[in-house]
C-alpha atoms as a PDB file:
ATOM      1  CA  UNK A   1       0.000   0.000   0.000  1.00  0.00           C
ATOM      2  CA  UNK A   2       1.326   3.253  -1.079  1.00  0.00           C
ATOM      3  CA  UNK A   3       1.325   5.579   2.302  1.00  0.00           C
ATOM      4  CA  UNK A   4       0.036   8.731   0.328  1.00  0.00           C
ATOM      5  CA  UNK A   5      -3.208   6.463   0.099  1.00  0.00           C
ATOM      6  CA  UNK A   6      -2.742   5.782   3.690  1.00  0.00           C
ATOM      7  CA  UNK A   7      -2.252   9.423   4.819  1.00  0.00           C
ATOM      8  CA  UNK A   8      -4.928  10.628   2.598  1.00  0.00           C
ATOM      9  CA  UNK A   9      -7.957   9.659   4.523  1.00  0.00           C
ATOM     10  CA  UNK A  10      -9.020  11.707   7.787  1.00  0.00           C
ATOM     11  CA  UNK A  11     -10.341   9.359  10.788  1.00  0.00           C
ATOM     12  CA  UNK A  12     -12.795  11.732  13.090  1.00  0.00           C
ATOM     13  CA  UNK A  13     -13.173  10.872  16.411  1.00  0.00           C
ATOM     14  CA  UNK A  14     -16.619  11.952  16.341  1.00  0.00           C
ATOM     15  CA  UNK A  15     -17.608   9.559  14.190  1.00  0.00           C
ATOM     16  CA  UNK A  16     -21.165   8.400  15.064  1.00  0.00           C
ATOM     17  CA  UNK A  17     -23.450   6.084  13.080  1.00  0.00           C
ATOM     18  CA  UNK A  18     -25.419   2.933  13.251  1.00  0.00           C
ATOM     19  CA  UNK A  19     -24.416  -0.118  11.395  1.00  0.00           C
ATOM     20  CA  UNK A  20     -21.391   1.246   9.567  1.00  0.00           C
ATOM     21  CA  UNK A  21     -19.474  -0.006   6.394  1.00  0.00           C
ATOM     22  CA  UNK A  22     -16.733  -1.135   8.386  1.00  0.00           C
ATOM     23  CA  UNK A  23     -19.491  -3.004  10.894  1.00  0.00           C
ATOM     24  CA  UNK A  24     -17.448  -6.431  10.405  1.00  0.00           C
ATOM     25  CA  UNK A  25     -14.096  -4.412  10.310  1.00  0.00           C
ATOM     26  CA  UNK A  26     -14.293  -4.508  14.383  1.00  0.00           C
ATOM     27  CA  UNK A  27     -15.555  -7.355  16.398  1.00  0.00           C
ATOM     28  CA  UNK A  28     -16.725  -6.939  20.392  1.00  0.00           C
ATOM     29  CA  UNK A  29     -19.727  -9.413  20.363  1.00  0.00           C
ATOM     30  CA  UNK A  30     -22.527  -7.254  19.180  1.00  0.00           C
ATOM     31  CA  UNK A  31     -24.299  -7.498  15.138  1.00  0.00           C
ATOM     32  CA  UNK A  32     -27.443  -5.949  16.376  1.00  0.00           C
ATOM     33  CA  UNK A  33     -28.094  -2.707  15.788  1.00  0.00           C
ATOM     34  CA  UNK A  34     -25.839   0.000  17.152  1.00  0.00           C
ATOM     35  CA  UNK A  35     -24.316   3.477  17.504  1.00  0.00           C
ATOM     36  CA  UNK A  36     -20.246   3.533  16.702  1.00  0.00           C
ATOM     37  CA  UNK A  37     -17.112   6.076  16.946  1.00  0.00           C
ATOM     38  CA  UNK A  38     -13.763   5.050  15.577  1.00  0.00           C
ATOM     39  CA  UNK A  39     -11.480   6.612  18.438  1.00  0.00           C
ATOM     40  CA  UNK A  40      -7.687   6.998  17.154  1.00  0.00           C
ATOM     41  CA  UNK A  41      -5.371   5.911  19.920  1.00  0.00           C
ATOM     42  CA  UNK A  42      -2.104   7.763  20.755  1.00  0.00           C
ATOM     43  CA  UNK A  43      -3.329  10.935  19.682  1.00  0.00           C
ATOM     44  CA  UNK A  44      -0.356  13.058  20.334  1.00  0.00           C
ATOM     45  CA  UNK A  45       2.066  10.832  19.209  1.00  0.00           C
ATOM     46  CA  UNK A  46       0.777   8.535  16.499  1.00  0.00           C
ATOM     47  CA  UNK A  47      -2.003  11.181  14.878  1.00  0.00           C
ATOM     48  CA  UNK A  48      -2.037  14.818  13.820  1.00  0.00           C
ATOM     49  CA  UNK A  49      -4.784  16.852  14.309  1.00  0.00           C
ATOM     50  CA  UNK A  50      -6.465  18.085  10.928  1.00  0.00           C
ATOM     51  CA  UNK A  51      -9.835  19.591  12.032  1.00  0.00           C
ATOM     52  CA  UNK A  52     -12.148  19.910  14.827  1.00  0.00           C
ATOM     53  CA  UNK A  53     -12.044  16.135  15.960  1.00  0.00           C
ATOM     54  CA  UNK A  54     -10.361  15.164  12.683  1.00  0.00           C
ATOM     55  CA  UNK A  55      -6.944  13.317  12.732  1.00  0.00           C
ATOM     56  CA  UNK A  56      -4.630  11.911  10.341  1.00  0.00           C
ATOM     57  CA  UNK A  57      -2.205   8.826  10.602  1.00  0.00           C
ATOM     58  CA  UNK A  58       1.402   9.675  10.703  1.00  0.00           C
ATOM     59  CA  UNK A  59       1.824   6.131   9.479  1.00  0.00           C
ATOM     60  CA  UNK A  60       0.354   2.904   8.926  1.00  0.00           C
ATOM     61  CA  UNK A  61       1.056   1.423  12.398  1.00  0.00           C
ATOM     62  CA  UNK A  62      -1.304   3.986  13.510  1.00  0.00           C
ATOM     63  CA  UNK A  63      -3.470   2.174  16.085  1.00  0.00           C
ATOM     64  CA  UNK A  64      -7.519   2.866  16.560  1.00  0.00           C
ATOM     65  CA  UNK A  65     -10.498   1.348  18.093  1.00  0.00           C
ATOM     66  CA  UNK A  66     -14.101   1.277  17.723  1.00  0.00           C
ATOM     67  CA  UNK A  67     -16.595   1.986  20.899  1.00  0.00           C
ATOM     68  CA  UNK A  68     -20.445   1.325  20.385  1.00  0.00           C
ATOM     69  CA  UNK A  69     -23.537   2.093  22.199  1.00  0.00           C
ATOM     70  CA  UNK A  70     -26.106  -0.886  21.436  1.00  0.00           C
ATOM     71  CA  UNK A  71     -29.966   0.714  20.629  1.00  0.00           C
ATOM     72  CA  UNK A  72     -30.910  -2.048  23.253  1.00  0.00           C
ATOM     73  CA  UNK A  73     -29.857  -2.466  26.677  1.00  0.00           C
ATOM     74  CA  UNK A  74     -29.882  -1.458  29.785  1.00  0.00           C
ATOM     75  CA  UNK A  75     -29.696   2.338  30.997  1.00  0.00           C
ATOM     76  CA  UNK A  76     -29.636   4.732  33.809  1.00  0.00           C
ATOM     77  CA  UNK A  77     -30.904   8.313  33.705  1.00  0.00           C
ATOM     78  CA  UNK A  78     -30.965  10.706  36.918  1.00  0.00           C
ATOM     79  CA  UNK A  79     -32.986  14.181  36.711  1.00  0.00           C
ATOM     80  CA  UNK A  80     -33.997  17.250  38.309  1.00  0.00           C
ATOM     81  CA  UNK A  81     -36.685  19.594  37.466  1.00  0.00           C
ATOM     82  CA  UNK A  82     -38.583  22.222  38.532  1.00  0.00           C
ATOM     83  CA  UNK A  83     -42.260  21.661  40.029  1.00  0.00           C
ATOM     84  CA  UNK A  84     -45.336  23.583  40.598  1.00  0.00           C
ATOM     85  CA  UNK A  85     -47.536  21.578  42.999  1.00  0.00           C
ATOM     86  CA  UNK A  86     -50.861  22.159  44.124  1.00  0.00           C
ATOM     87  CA  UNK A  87     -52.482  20.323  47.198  1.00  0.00           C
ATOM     88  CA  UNK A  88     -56.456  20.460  47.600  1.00  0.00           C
ATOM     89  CA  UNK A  89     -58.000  18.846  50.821  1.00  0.00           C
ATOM     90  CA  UNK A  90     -61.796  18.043  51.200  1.00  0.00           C
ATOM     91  CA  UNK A  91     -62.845  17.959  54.837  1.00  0.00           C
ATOM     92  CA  UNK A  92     -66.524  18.027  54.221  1.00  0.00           C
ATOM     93  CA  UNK A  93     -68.825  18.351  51.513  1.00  0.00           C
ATOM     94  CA  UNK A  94     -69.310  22.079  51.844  1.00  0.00           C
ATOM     95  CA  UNK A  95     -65.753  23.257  53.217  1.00  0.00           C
ATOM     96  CA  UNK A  96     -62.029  22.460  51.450  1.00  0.00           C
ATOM     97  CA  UNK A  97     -58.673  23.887  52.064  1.00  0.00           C
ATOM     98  CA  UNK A  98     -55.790  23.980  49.291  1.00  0.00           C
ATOM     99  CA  UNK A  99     -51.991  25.085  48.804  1.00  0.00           C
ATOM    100  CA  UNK A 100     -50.189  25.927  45.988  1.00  0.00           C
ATOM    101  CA  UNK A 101     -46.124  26.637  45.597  1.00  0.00           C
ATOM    102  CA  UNK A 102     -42.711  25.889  43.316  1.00  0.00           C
ATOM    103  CA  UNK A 103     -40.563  23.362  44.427  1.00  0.00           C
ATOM    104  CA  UNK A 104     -37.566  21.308  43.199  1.00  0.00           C
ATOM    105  CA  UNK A 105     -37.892  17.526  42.051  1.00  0.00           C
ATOM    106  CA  UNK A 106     -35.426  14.598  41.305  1.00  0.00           C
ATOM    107  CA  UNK A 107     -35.670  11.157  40.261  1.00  0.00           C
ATOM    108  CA  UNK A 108     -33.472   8.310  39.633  1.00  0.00           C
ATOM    109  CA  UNK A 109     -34.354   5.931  36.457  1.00  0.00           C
ATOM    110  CA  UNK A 110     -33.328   2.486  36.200  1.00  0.00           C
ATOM    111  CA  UNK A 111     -34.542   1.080  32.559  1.00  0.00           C
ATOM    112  CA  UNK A 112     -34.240  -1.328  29.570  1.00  0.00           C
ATOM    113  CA  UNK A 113     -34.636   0.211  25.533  1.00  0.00           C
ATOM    114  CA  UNK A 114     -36.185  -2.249  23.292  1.00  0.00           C
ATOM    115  CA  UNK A 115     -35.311  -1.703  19.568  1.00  0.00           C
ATOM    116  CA  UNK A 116     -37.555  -3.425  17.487  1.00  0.00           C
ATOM    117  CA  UNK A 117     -35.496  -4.589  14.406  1.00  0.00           C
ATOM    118  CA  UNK A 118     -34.993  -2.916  10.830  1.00  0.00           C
ATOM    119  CA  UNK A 119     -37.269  -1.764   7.888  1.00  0.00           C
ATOM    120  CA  UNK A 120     -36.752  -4.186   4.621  1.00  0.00           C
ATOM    121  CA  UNK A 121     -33.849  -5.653   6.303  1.00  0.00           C
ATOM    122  CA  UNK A 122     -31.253  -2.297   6.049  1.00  0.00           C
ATOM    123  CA  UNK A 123     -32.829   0.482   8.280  1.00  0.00           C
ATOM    124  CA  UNK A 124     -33.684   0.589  11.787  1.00  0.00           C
ATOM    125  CA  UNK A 125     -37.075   1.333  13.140  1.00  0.00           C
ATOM    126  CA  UNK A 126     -37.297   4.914  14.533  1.00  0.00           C
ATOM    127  CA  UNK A 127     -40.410   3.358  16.732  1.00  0.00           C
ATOM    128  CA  UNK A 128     -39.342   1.502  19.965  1.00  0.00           C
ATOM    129  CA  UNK A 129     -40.002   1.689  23.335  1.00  0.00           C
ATOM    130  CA  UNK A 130     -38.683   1.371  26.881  1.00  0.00           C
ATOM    131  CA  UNK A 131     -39.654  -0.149  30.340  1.00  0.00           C
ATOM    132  CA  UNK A 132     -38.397   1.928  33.716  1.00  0.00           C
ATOM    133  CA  UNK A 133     -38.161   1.528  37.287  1.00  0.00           C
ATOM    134  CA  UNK A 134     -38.082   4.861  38.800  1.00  0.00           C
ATOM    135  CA  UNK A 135     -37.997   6.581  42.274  1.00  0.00           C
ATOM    136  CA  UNK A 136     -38.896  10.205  43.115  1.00  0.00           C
ATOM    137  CA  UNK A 137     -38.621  12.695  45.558  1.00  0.00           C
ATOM    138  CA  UNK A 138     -40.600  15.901  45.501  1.00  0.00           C
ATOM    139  CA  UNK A 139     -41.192  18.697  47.905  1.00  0.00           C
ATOM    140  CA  UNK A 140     -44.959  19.853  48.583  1.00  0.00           C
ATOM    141  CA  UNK A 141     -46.030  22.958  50.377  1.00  0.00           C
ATOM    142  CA  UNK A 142     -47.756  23.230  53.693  1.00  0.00           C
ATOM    143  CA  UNK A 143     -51.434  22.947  53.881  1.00  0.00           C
ATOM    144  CA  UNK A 144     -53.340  23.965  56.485  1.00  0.00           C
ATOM    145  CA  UNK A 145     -57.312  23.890  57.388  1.00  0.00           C
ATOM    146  CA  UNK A 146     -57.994  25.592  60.648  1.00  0.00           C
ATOM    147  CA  UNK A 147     -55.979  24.060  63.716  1.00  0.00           C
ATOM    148  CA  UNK A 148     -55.730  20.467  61.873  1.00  0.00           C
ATOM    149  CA  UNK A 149     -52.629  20.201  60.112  1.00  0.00           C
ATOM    150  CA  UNK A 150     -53.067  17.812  57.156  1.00  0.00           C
ATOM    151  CA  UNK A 151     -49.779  18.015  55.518  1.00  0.00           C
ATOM    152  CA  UNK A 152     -46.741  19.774  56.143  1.00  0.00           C
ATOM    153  CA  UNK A 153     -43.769  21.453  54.295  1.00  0.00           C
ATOM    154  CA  UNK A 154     -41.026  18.247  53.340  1.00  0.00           C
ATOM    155  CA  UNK A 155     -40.024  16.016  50.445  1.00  0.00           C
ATOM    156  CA  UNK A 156     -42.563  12.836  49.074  1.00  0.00           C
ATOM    157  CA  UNK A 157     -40.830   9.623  47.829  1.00  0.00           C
ATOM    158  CA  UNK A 158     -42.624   7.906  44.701  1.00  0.00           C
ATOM    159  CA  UNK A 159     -41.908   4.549  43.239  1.00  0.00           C
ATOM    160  CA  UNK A 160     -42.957   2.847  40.265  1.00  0.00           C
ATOM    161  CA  UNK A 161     -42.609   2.336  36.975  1.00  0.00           C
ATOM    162  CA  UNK A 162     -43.215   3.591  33.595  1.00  0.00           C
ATOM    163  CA  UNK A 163     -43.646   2.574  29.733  1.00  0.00           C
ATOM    164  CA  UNK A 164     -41.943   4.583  27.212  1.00  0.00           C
ATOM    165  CA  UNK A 165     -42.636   5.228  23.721  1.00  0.00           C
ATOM    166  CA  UNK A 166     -39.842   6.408  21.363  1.00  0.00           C
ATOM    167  CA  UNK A 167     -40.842   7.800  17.508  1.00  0.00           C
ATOM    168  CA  UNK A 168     -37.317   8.989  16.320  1.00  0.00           C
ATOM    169  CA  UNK A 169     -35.258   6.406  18.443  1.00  0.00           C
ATOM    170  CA  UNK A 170     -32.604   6.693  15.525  1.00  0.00           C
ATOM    171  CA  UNK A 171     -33.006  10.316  14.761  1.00  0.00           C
ATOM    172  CA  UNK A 172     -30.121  13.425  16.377  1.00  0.00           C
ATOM    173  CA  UNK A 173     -32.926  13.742  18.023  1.00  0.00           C
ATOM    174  CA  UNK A 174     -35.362  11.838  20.260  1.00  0.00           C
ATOM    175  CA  UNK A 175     -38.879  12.203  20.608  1.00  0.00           C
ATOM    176  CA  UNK A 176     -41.352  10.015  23.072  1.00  0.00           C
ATOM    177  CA  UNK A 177     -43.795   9.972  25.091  1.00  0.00           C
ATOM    178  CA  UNK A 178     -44.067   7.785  28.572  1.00  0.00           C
ATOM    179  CA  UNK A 179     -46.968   7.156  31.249  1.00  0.00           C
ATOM    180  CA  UNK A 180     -46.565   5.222  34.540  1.00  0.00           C
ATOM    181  CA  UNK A 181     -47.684   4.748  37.617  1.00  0.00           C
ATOM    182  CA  UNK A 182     -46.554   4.568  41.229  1.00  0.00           C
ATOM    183  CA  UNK A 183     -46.875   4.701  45.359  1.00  0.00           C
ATOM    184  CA  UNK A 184     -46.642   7.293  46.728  1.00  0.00           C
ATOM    185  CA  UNK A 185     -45.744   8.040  51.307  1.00  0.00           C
ATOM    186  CA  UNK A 186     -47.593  10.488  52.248  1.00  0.00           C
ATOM    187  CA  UNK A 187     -47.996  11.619  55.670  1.00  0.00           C
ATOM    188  CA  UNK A 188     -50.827  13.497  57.387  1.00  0.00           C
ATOM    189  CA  UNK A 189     -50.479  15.426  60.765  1.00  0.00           C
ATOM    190  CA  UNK A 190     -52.632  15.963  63.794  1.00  0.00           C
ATOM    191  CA  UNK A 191     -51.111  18.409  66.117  1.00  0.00           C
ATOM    192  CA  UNK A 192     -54.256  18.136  68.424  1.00  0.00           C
ATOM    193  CA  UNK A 193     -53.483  15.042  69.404  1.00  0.00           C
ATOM    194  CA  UNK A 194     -52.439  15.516  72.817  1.00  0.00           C
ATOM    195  CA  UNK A 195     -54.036  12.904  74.855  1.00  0.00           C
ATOM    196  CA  UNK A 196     -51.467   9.908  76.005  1.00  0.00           C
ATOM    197  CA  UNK A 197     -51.643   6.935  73.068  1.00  0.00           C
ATOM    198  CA  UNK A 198     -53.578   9.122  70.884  1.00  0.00           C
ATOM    199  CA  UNK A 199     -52.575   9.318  66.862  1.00  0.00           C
ATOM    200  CA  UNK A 200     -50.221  12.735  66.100  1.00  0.00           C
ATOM    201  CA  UNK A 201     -49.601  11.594  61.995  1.00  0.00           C
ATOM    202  CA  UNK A 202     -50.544   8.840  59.671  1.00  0.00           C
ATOM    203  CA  UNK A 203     -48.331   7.680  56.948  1.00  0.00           C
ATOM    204  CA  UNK A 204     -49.840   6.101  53.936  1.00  0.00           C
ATOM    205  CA  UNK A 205     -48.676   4.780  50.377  1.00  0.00           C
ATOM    206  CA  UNK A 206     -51.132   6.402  47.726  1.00  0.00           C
ATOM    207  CA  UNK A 207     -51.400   5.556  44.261  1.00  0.00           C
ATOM    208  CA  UNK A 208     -49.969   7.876  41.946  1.00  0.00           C
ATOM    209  CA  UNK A 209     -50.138   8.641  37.889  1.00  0.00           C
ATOM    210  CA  UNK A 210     -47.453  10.150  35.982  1.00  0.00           C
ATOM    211  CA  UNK A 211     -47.365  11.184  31.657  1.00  0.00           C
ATOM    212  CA  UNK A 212     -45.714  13.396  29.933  1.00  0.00           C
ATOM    213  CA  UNK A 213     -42.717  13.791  26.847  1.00  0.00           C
ATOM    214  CA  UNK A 214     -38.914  13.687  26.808  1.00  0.00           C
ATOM    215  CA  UNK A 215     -36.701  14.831  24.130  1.00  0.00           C
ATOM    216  CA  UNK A 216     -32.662  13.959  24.059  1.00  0.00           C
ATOM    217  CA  UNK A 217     -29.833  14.003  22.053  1.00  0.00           C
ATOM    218  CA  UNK A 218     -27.168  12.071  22.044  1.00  0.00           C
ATOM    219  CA  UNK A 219     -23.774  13.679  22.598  1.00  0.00           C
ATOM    220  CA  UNK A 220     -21.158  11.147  22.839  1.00  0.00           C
ATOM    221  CA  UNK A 221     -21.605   7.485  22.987  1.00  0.00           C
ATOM    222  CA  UNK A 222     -23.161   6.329  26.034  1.00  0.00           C
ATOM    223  CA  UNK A 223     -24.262   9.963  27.278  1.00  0.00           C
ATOM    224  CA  UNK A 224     -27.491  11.601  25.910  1.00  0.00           C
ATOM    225  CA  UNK A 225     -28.943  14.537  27.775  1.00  0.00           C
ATOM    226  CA  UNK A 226     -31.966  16.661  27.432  1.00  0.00           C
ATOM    227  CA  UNK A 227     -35.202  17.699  29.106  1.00  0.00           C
ATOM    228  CA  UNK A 228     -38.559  16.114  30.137  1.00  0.00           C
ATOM    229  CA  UNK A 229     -41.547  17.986  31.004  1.00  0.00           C
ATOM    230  CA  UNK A 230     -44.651  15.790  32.840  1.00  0.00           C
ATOM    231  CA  UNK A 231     -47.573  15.861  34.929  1.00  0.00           C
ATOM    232  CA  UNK A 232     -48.033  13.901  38.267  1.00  0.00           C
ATOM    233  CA  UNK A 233     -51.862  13.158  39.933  1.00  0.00           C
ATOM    234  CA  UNK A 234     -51.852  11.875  43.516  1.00  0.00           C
ATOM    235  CA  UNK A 235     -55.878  10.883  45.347  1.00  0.00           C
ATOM    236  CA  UNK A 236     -56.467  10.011  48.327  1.00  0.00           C
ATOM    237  CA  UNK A 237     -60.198   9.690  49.730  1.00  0.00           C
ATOM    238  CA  UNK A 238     -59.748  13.548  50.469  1.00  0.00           C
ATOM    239  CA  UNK A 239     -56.113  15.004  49.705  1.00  0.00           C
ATOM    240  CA  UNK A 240     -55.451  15.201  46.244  1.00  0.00           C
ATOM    241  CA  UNK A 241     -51.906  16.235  44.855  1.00  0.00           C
ATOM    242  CA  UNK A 242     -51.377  17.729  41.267  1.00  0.00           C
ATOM    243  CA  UNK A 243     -47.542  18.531  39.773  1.00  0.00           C
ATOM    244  CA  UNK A 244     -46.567  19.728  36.776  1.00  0.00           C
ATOM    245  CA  UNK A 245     -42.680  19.387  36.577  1.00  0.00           C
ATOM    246  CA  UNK A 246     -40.066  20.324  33.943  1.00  0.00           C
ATOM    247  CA  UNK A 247     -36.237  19.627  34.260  1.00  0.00           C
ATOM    248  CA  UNK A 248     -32.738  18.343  32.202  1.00  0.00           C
ATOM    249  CA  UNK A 249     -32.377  14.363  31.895  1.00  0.00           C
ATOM    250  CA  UNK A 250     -28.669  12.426  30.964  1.00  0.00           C
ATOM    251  CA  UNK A 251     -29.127   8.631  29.992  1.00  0.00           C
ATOM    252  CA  UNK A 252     -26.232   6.513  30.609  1.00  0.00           C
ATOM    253  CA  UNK A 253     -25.534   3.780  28.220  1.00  0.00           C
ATOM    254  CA  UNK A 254     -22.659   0.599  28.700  1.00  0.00           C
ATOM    255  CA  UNK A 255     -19.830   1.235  25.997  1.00  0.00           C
ATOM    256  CA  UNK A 256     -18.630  -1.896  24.112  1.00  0.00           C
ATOM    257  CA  UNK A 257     -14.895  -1.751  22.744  1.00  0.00           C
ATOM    258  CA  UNK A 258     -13.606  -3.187  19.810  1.00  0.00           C
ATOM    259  CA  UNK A 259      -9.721  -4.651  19.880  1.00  0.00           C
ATOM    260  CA  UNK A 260      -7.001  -2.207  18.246  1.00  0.00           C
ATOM    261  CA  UNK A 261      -5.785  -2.311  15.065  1.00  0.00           C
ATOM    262  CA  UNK A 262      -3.281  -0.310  12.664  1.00  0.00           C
ATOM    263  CA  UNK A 263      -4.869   2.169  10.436  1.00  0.00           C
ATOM    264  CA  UNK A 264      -2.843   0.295   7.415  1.00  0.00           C
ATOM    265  CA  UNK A 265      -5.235  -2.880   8.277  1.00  0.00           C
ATOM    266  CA  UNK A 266      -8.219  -1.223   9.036  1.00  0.00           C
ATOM    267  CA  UNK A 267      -7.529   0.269   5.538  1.00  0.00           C
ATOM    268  CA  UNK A 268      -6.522  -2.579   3.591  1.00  0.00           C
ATOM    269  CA  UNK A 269     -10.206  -4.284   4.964  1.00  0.00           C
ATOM    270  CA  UNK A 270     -12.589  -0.934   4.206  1.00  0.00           C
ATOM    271  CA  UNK A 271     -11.216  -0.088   0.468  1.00  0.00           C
END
């Protein structure tokens, strides 16, 4: 091989795809579908920078790798957002009490992304969907009805589970929509309660509802950030909860890495 053929090709270490040419170039025990970047290796001393991310072999010995993110597997994806809750309470059928206020919101995602296979053989579906297991914690504001305290200022925990539905799961960017549900502790407070033996607060799990949309981009492989935007309903027989939350997301993906090889190989088996 002639080295001016070698040294005129331009390797980018940004180099993200799905099923590339050189897909049985690199081997690391994945076929299914998948999101690559050929990473040169030695940068300083083996490659010289052409561009923005760009490099160029100073020779054929030149070594380079290829990581992938598969479009299935598992995940993790913290969050925080910004909430605006409301809290009604119905103590009779003629008198109610309510609270509204901002608060901050996090939750921690565990979850698995189904991708469900490829269009005439060659391109992947951009419909697929995910399964989550998620916990919560959100504050609330106080809420008081004459000298009965019902629920006081302090963070919720929520855990459950939702379904997610993704429409450009091979797209820059993103789109779906997701619904779950969940329990919810929350507590109630009697501050009247003074007699010996006599109930001050009652802790309960409550079913809770959850829906709204999430849009991300992928920024590197493995790491995808962006923001989700939802709406939370909470019922008991007479405190009811509503939350509409907005925030930033980052999904976490395992990386799989190829072995090295020289860039006159990797050549020789992609021309």
């Amino acid at each position: 091989m002639k080295s001016n053929k070698i040294f005129a090709l331009v390797v980018s270490s940004l180099f993200v795809t799905f099923n590339v040419s050189a897909q049985g170039v690199f081997e690391y025990g994945t076929k299914k579908c998948k999101y690559t970047q050929i990473v040169p290796e030695n940068k300083n001393r083996d490659w010289k920078k052409t561009g923005k991310n760009e490099y160029t072999p100073l020779s054929e010995n030149s070594k380079l790798h290829q990581i992938a993110e598969k479009c299935s597997g598992w995940y993790f994806q913290p969050g925080v957002f910004g909430a605006y809750t409301s809290l009604t309470q119905d103590v009779d059928a003629n008198t109610s009490a309510s609270a509204k206020g901002f608060s901050p919101k996090a939750e921690l995602v565990i979850g698995y992304d189904f991708c469900t296979g490829h269009r005439n053989g060659v391109h992947p579906r951009n419909f697929a969907l995910s399964v989550e297991a998620k916990v919560q914690l959100s504050n609330i504001p106080t809420l008081v009805y004459q000298d009965l305290t019902y629920t006081k200022s302090g963070y919720m925990p929520t855990v459950g589970a939702n379904l997610v539905l993704h429409f450009t799961k091979h797209k820059p960017w993103q789109f779906s929509v997701y619904g779950g549900a969940g329990y919810t502790r929350m507590t109630s407070y009697y501050p009247q309660a003074t007699e010996v033996g006599s109930v001050d607060r009652i802790k309960h799990n409550t079913l809770s509802y959850e829906a709204g949309i999430q849009l991300l981009k992928r920024i590197k492989i493995g790491h995808s950030i962006g923001i989700k935007a939802g709406y939370e309903k909470t019922q008991t027989t007479k405190l009811g909860r509503g939350q509409f939350f907005l925030g930033a997301v980052w999904k976490f993906k395992p990386k799989h890495t190829s072995e090295s090889m020289s860039y006159g190989d990797y050549y020789r088996l992609t021309h």
